[in-house]
Tab-separated table of C-alpha atoms in Angstrom:
chain	number	residue	atom	x	y	z
F	1	PHE	CA	142.167	190.665	147.334
F	2	SER	CA	141.342	187.935	144.904
F	3	TRP	CA	140.587	184.228	145.174
F	4	ARG	CA	142.621	181.776	143.292
F	5	ILE	CA	141.145	178.368	142.681
F	6	ARG	CA	143.574	175.701	141.701
F	7	ILE	CA	142.290	172.585	140.064
F	8	LYS	CA	144.617	169.661	140.142
F	9	LYS	CA	144.585	167.646	136.973
F	10	PRO	CA	144.806	163.892	137.269
F	11	SER	CA	148.055	162.474	136.307
F	12	ALA	CA	148.408	160.638	133.022
F	13	CYS	CA	148.980	157.412	134.911
F	14	LEU	CA	145.633	157.703	136.725
F	15	VAL	CA	143.804	158.478	133.449
F	16	ARG	CA	145.294	155.442	131.769
F	17	GLN	CA	144.341	153.276	134.785
F	18	LYS	CA	140.756	154.546	134.692
F	19	MET	CA	140.450	153.943	130.945
F	20	SER	CA	141.885	150.486	131.451
F	21	ASP	CA	139.319	149.752	134.150
F	22	GLU	CA	136.504	151.029	131.922
F	23	GLY	CA	137.833	148.935	129.031
F	24	LYS	CA	137.881	145.871	131.167
F	25	SER	CA	134.316	146.547	132.258
F	26	ARG	CA	133.144	146.783	128.687
F	27	ASP	CA	134.975	143.609	127.720
F	28	GLN	CA	133.583	141.852	130.741
F	29	LEU	CA	130.096	143.100	129.928
F	30	LEU	CA	130.374	141.910	126.307
F	31	LYS	CA	131.624	138.579	127.556
F	32	GLU	CA	128.714	138.250	129.944
F	33	VAL	CA	126.241	139.220	127.201
F	34	HIS	CA	127.794	136.633	124.888
F	35	GLU	CA	127.591	133.993	127.612
F	36	LEU	CA	123.976	134.966	128.306
F	37	LYS	CA	123.066	134.624	124.633
F	38	GLY	CA	124.731	131.228	124.570
F	39	ARG	CA	122.813	130.176	127.658
F	40	ILE	CA	119.535	131.348	126.102
F	41	LYS	CA	120.248	129.350	122.952
F	42	GLU	CA	121.121	126.347	125.077
F	43	LEU	CA	117.860	126.667	127.020
F	44	GLU	CA	115.904	127.052	123.782
F	45	ALA	CA	117.636	123.971	122.332
F	46	ASN	CA	116.934	121.971	125.491
F	47	SER	CA	113.315	123.135	125.474
F	48	PHE	CA	112.919	122.149	121.810
F	49	LYS	CA	114.606	118.823	122.509
F	50	GLN	CA	112.301	118.165	125.459
F	51	GLN	CA	109.267	119.125	123.387
F	52	THR	CA	110.422	116.894	120.531
F	53	GLU	CA	111.062	114.006	122.895
F	54	LEU	CA	107.601	114.514	124.413
F	55	GLU	CA	105.974	114.495	120.967
F	56	ILE	CA	107.925	111.382	119.990
F	57	PHE	CA	106.883	109.667	123.217
F	58	GLU	CA	103.232	110.637	122.736
F	59	ASN	CA	103.229	109.536	119.090
F	60	THR	CA	104.970	106.282	119.980
F	61	ALA	CA	102.514	105.621	122.807
F	62	LEU	CA	99.590	106.326	120.482
F	63	PHE	CA	101.091	104.077	117.810
F	64	HIS	CA	101.504	101.173	120.227
F	65	GLU	CA	98.021	101.753	121.641
F	66	LEU	CA	96.577	101.485	118.146
F	67	LEU	CA	98.602	98.355	117.422
F	68	ASN	CA	97.442	96.733	120.640
F	69	SER	CA	93.770	97.553	120.103
F	70	ILE	CA	93.372	96.436	116.471
F	71	PRO	CA	92.229	92.782	116.185
F	72	ASP	CA	93.724	92.376	112.703
F	73	LEU	CA	97.275	91.119	112.295
F	74	ILE	CA	99.653	94.052	111.691
F	75	PHE	CA	103.328	93.710	110.830
F	76	CYS	CA	106.256	95.475	109.186
F	77	LYS	CA	109.233	93.874	107.455
F	78	ASP	CA	112.463	95.512	106.364
F	79	ILE	CA	113.997	95.196	102.901
F	80	GLN	CA	115.704	91.933	103.910
F	81	GLY	CA	112.357	90.441	104.959
F	82	LYS	CA	113.003	90.626	108.704
F	83	TYR	CA	110.105	91.535	110.966
F	84	ILE	CA	110.651	94.895	112.678
F	85	VAL	CA	107.132	95.523	114.068
F	86	CYS	CA	104.188	93.286	114.978
F	87	ASN	CA	101.105	93.712	117.132
F	88	PRO	CA	99.777	91.344	119.838
F	89	ALA	CA	97.261	89.805	117.400
F	90	PHE	CA	100.120	88.719	115.129
F	91	SER	CA	102.074	87.374	118.093
F	92	LYS	CA	99.018	85.451	119.328
F	93	PHE	CA	98.423	83.927	115.898
F	94	LEU	CA	101.968	82.562	115.785
F	95	GLY	CA	101.876	81.500	119.433
F	96	ARG	CA	105.174	83.269	120.070
F	97	PRO	CA	106.149	86.315	122.111
F	98	LYS	CA	107.074	89.454	120.231
F	99	GLU	CA	110.741	89.024	121.164
F	100	GLU	CA	110.864	85.741	119.224
F	101	ILE	CA	109.367	87.346	116.106
F	102	ILE	CA	111.272	90.614	115.722
F	103	GLY	CA	114.396	90.065	113.635
F	104	LYS	CA	113.123	86.784	112.181
F	105	THR	CA	112.144	86.087	108.575
F	106	ASP	CA	109.236	84.121	107.121
F	107	HIS	CA	111.547	81.119	106.673
F	108	ASP	CA	112.278	81.255	110.407
F	109	LEU	CA	108.584	81.391	111.336
F	110	PHE	CA	106.816	79.381	108.628
F	111	GLY	CA	107.508	76.403	106.402
F	112	ASN	CA	109.547	76.923	103.252
F	113	GLY	CA	106.521	76.585	100.964
F	114	LEU	CA	104.518	79.324	102.647
F	115	ALA	CA	107.599	81.474	103.217
F	116	ASP	CA	108.518	81.349	99.511
F	117	HIS	CA	104.962	82.339	98.596
F	118	LEU	CA	104.976	85.294	101.009
F	119	LEU	CA	108.377	86.494	99.820
F	120	THR	CA	107.265	86.344	96.186
F	121	ASN	CA	104.437	88.743	97.006
F	122	ASP	CA	106.782	90.976	99.007
F	123	LYS	CA	109.260	91.237	96.131
F	124	LYS	CA	106.435	92.127	93.765
F	125	ILE	CA	105.390	94.989	96.035
F	126	ILE	CA	108.945	96.342	96.282
F	127	GLU	CA	109.693	95.990	92.581
F	128	GLU	CA	106.413	97.549	91.429
F	129	ASN	CA	106.331	100.051	94.312
F	130	ASN	CA	102.616	99.457	94.698
F	131	PHE	CA	100.186	97.958	97.197
F	132	LEU	CA	98.810	94.447	96.902
F	133	LYS	CA	95.565	92.929	98.190
F	134	ILE	CA	95.553	89.152	98.238
F	135	GLU	CA	94.092	86.128	100.003
F	136	GLU	CA	96.642	83.979	101.793
F	137	TRP	CA	96.288	80.697	103.654
F	138	ALA	CA	98.359	80.286	106.802
F	139	ILE	CA	98.688	77.854	109.714
F	140	ASP	CA	98.059	79.195	113.217
F	141	SER	CA	99.760	78.040	116.415
F	142	SER	CA	97.183	75.254	116.891
F	143	GLY	CA	97.770	73.845	113.396
F	144	GLN	CA	94.507	75.164	111.935
F	145	GLU	CA	94.369	76.580	108.413
F	146	VAL	CA	93.276	80.199	108.354
F	147	LEU	CA	92.447	82.284	105.298
F	148	PHE	CA	93.595	85.892	105.501
F	149	GLU	CA	92.695	88.841	103.353
F	150	THR	CA	96.000	90.701	103.406
F	151	PHE	CA	96.776	94.244	102.361
F	152	LYS	CA	100.480	94.919	101.793
F	153	ALA	CA	102.092	98.191	100.794
F	154	PRO	CA	105.570	99.780	100.622
F	155	PHE	CA	106.645	101.406	103.891
F	156	TYR	CA	108.580	104.686	103.750
F	157	THR	CA	110.349	106.954	106.246
F	158	LEU	CA	109.514	110.666	106.462
F	159	ASN	CA	112.304	111.527	104.014
F	160	GLY	CA	110.907	109.121	101.420
F	161	THR	CA	113.337	106.230	101.920
F	162	LEU	CA	111.860	102.786	101.303
F	163	THR	CA	112.128	100.910	104.594
F	164	GLY	CA	110.219	97.738	103.854
F	165	ILE	CA	106.650	96.465	103.763
F	166	LEU	CA	103.626	97.198	105.914
F	167	GLY	CA	100.986	94.474	106.121
F	168	VAL	CA	97.500	94.127	107.589
F	169	SER	CA	95.845	90.686	107.596
F	170	ARG	CA	92.217	89.951	108.454
F	171	ASP	CA	90.858	86.497	109.183
F	172	ILE	CA	88.126	85.842	106.604
F	173	THR	CA	87.844	82.094	107.209
F	174	PRO	CA	84.273	82.315	108.651
F	175	ARG	CA	83.183	84.525	105.755
F	176	LYS	CA	84.791	82.150	103.259
F	177	ARG	CA	82.997	79.170	104.764
F	178	MET	CA	79.717	81.079	104.755
F	179	ASP	CA	80.230	81.974	101.070
F	180	GLU	CA	80.951	78.337	100.278
F	181	GLU	CA	77.811	77.214	102.119
F	182	LEU	CA	75.763	79.868	100.328
F	183	ALA	CA	77.171	78.803	96.960
F	184	LYS	CA	76.369	75.184	97.766
F	185	THR	CA	72.803	76.114	98.732
F	186	GLN	CA	72.391	78.131	95.544
F	187	GLU	CA	73.613	75.196	93.461
F	188	GLN	CA	71.071	72.938	95.144
F	189	LEU	CA	68.293	75.469	94.538
F	190	ILE	CA	69.245	75.805	90.868
F	191	SER	CA	69.280	72.027	90.488
F	192	VAL	CA	65.766	71.818	91.936
F	193	LEU	CA	64.462	74.621	89.711
F	194	GLU	CA	66.079	73.157	86.627
F	195	ALA	CA	64.372	69.826	87.377
F	196	PHE	CA	60.927	71.437	86.989
F	197	ASP	CA	59.231	70.808	83.679
F	198	GLN	CA	57.242	74.016	84.177
F	199	PRO	CA	58.619	77.591	83.895
F	200	ALA	CA	60.172	78.825	87.145
F	201	TYR	CA	62.126	81.948	88.056
F	202	VAL	CA	63.747	83.720	91.004
F	203	CYS	CA	63.041	87.413	91.553
F	204	ASP	CA	64.443	89.998	93.974
F	205	PRO	CA	61.561	90.891	96.340
F	206	VAL	CA	62.753	94.477	96.823
F	207	ASN	CA	63.676	95.774	93.359
F	208	TYR	CA	61.691	93.117	91.392
F	209	GLU	CA	64.681	92.182	89.185
F	210	ILE	CA	64.702	88.681	87.691
F	211	LEU	CA	67.733	86.810	89.031
F	212	PHE	CA	67.269	83.312	87.596
F	213	VAL	CA	65.106	81.458	85.094
F	214	ASN	CA	65.028	77.709	84.423
F	215	SER	CA	65.181	76.053	81.018
F	216	PRO	CA	61.398	76.097	80.280
F	217	MET	CA	61.346	79.808	81.145
F	218	LYS	CA	64.357	80.484	78.895
F	219	LYS	CA	62.592	78.769	75.995
F	220	LYS	CA	59.559	80.990	76.465
F	221	TYR	CA	61.220	84.353	77.221
F	222	GLY	CA	64.930	83.929	76.410
F	223	ASN	CA	68.015	84.779	78.511
F	224	GLU	CA	67.559	88.509	77.912
F	225	ILE	CA	64.994	88.818	80.692
F	226	LEU	CA	67.639	88.399	83.422
F	227	GLY	CA	68.027	91.686	85.288
F	228	LYS	CA	64.741	93.077	84.028
F	229	LYS	CA	61.703	93.863	86.173
F	230	CYS	CA	59.294	90.962	86.589
F	231	TYR	CA	56.218	93.188	86.223
F	232	THR	CA	57.608	94.512	82.923
F	233	VAL	CA	58.392	91.071	81.459
F	234	PHE	CA	55.356	89.135	82.669
F	235	GLN	CA	52.662	91.814	82.976
F	236	ASN	CA	53.910	94.516	80.597
F	237	LEU	CA	53.557	97.136	83.341
F	238	ASP	CA	55.688	100.122	84.343
F	239	SER	CA	55.251	99.628	88.092
F	240	PRO	CA	54.812	96.686	90.504
F	241	CYS	CA	51.616	94.735	90.178
F	242	SER	CA	48.746	95.711	92.450
F	243	PHE	CA	48.225	92.028	93.229
F	244	CYS	CA	51.902	91.334	94.115
F	245	THR	CA	52.153	88.913	97.047
F	246	ASN	CA	55.688	89.759	98.179
F	247	HIS	CA	54.440	91.539	101.298
F	248	LEU	CA	52.373	88.485	102.187
F	249	ILE	CA	55.335	86.162	101.784
F	250	PHE	CA	58.037	88.213	103.554
F	251	GLY	CA	56.061	90.603	105.760
F	252	GLU	CA	58.323	93.121	107.499
F	253	ASN	CA	61.401	90.978	106.775
F	254	ILE	CA	61.354	91.777	103.082
């Protein structure tokens, strides 16, 4: 006898159902892949945002730390002349908290005369698009006059847009007073030397250059000897005199 094997073919309905199920699986899989890609992009964006925010925070913290530690007066004004940034030294000089300075103009904080002078310099910086180094007198919170050496420059954003003016002011009042006292002392010394009826001169003890000669000395040697070496003019030598007494006069403090 013989065996007969009968294979039953699936019905067309079952085949269509299976293909439909497989189609749905593929669509579902593609959908899940698309959603996964979107989630990855979202995570990457959030990570970049968090990193950017961290960098901004760190840079801002560093910026404020620098502002707080610098003893010079630091400030920024916008195009309209309103203060947008100032450090504690600037606030202390005005005797006002930062909140009472930000948003104010020079006319709000100073007298009209000083404010007009400051604004004239600010306009010059903006118009010429260049920095400016000037000496400015101002009145502090106690009413004292203070002389500042101020450096002002245009202030730009990262994309190159002019935002306003950045300024740094240093109190040079003590140095100014010292210079005035030194000038006064020098005038007195010159008056004394000019009163001599004998030749007199002043020489640098380190490089031996002649710095000053009185009238009798000018008559004998002329004004051309200023800046020349004393041993060349008076002794016709090419090197300091062997009998020079500078070391005896100044010692180690020469």
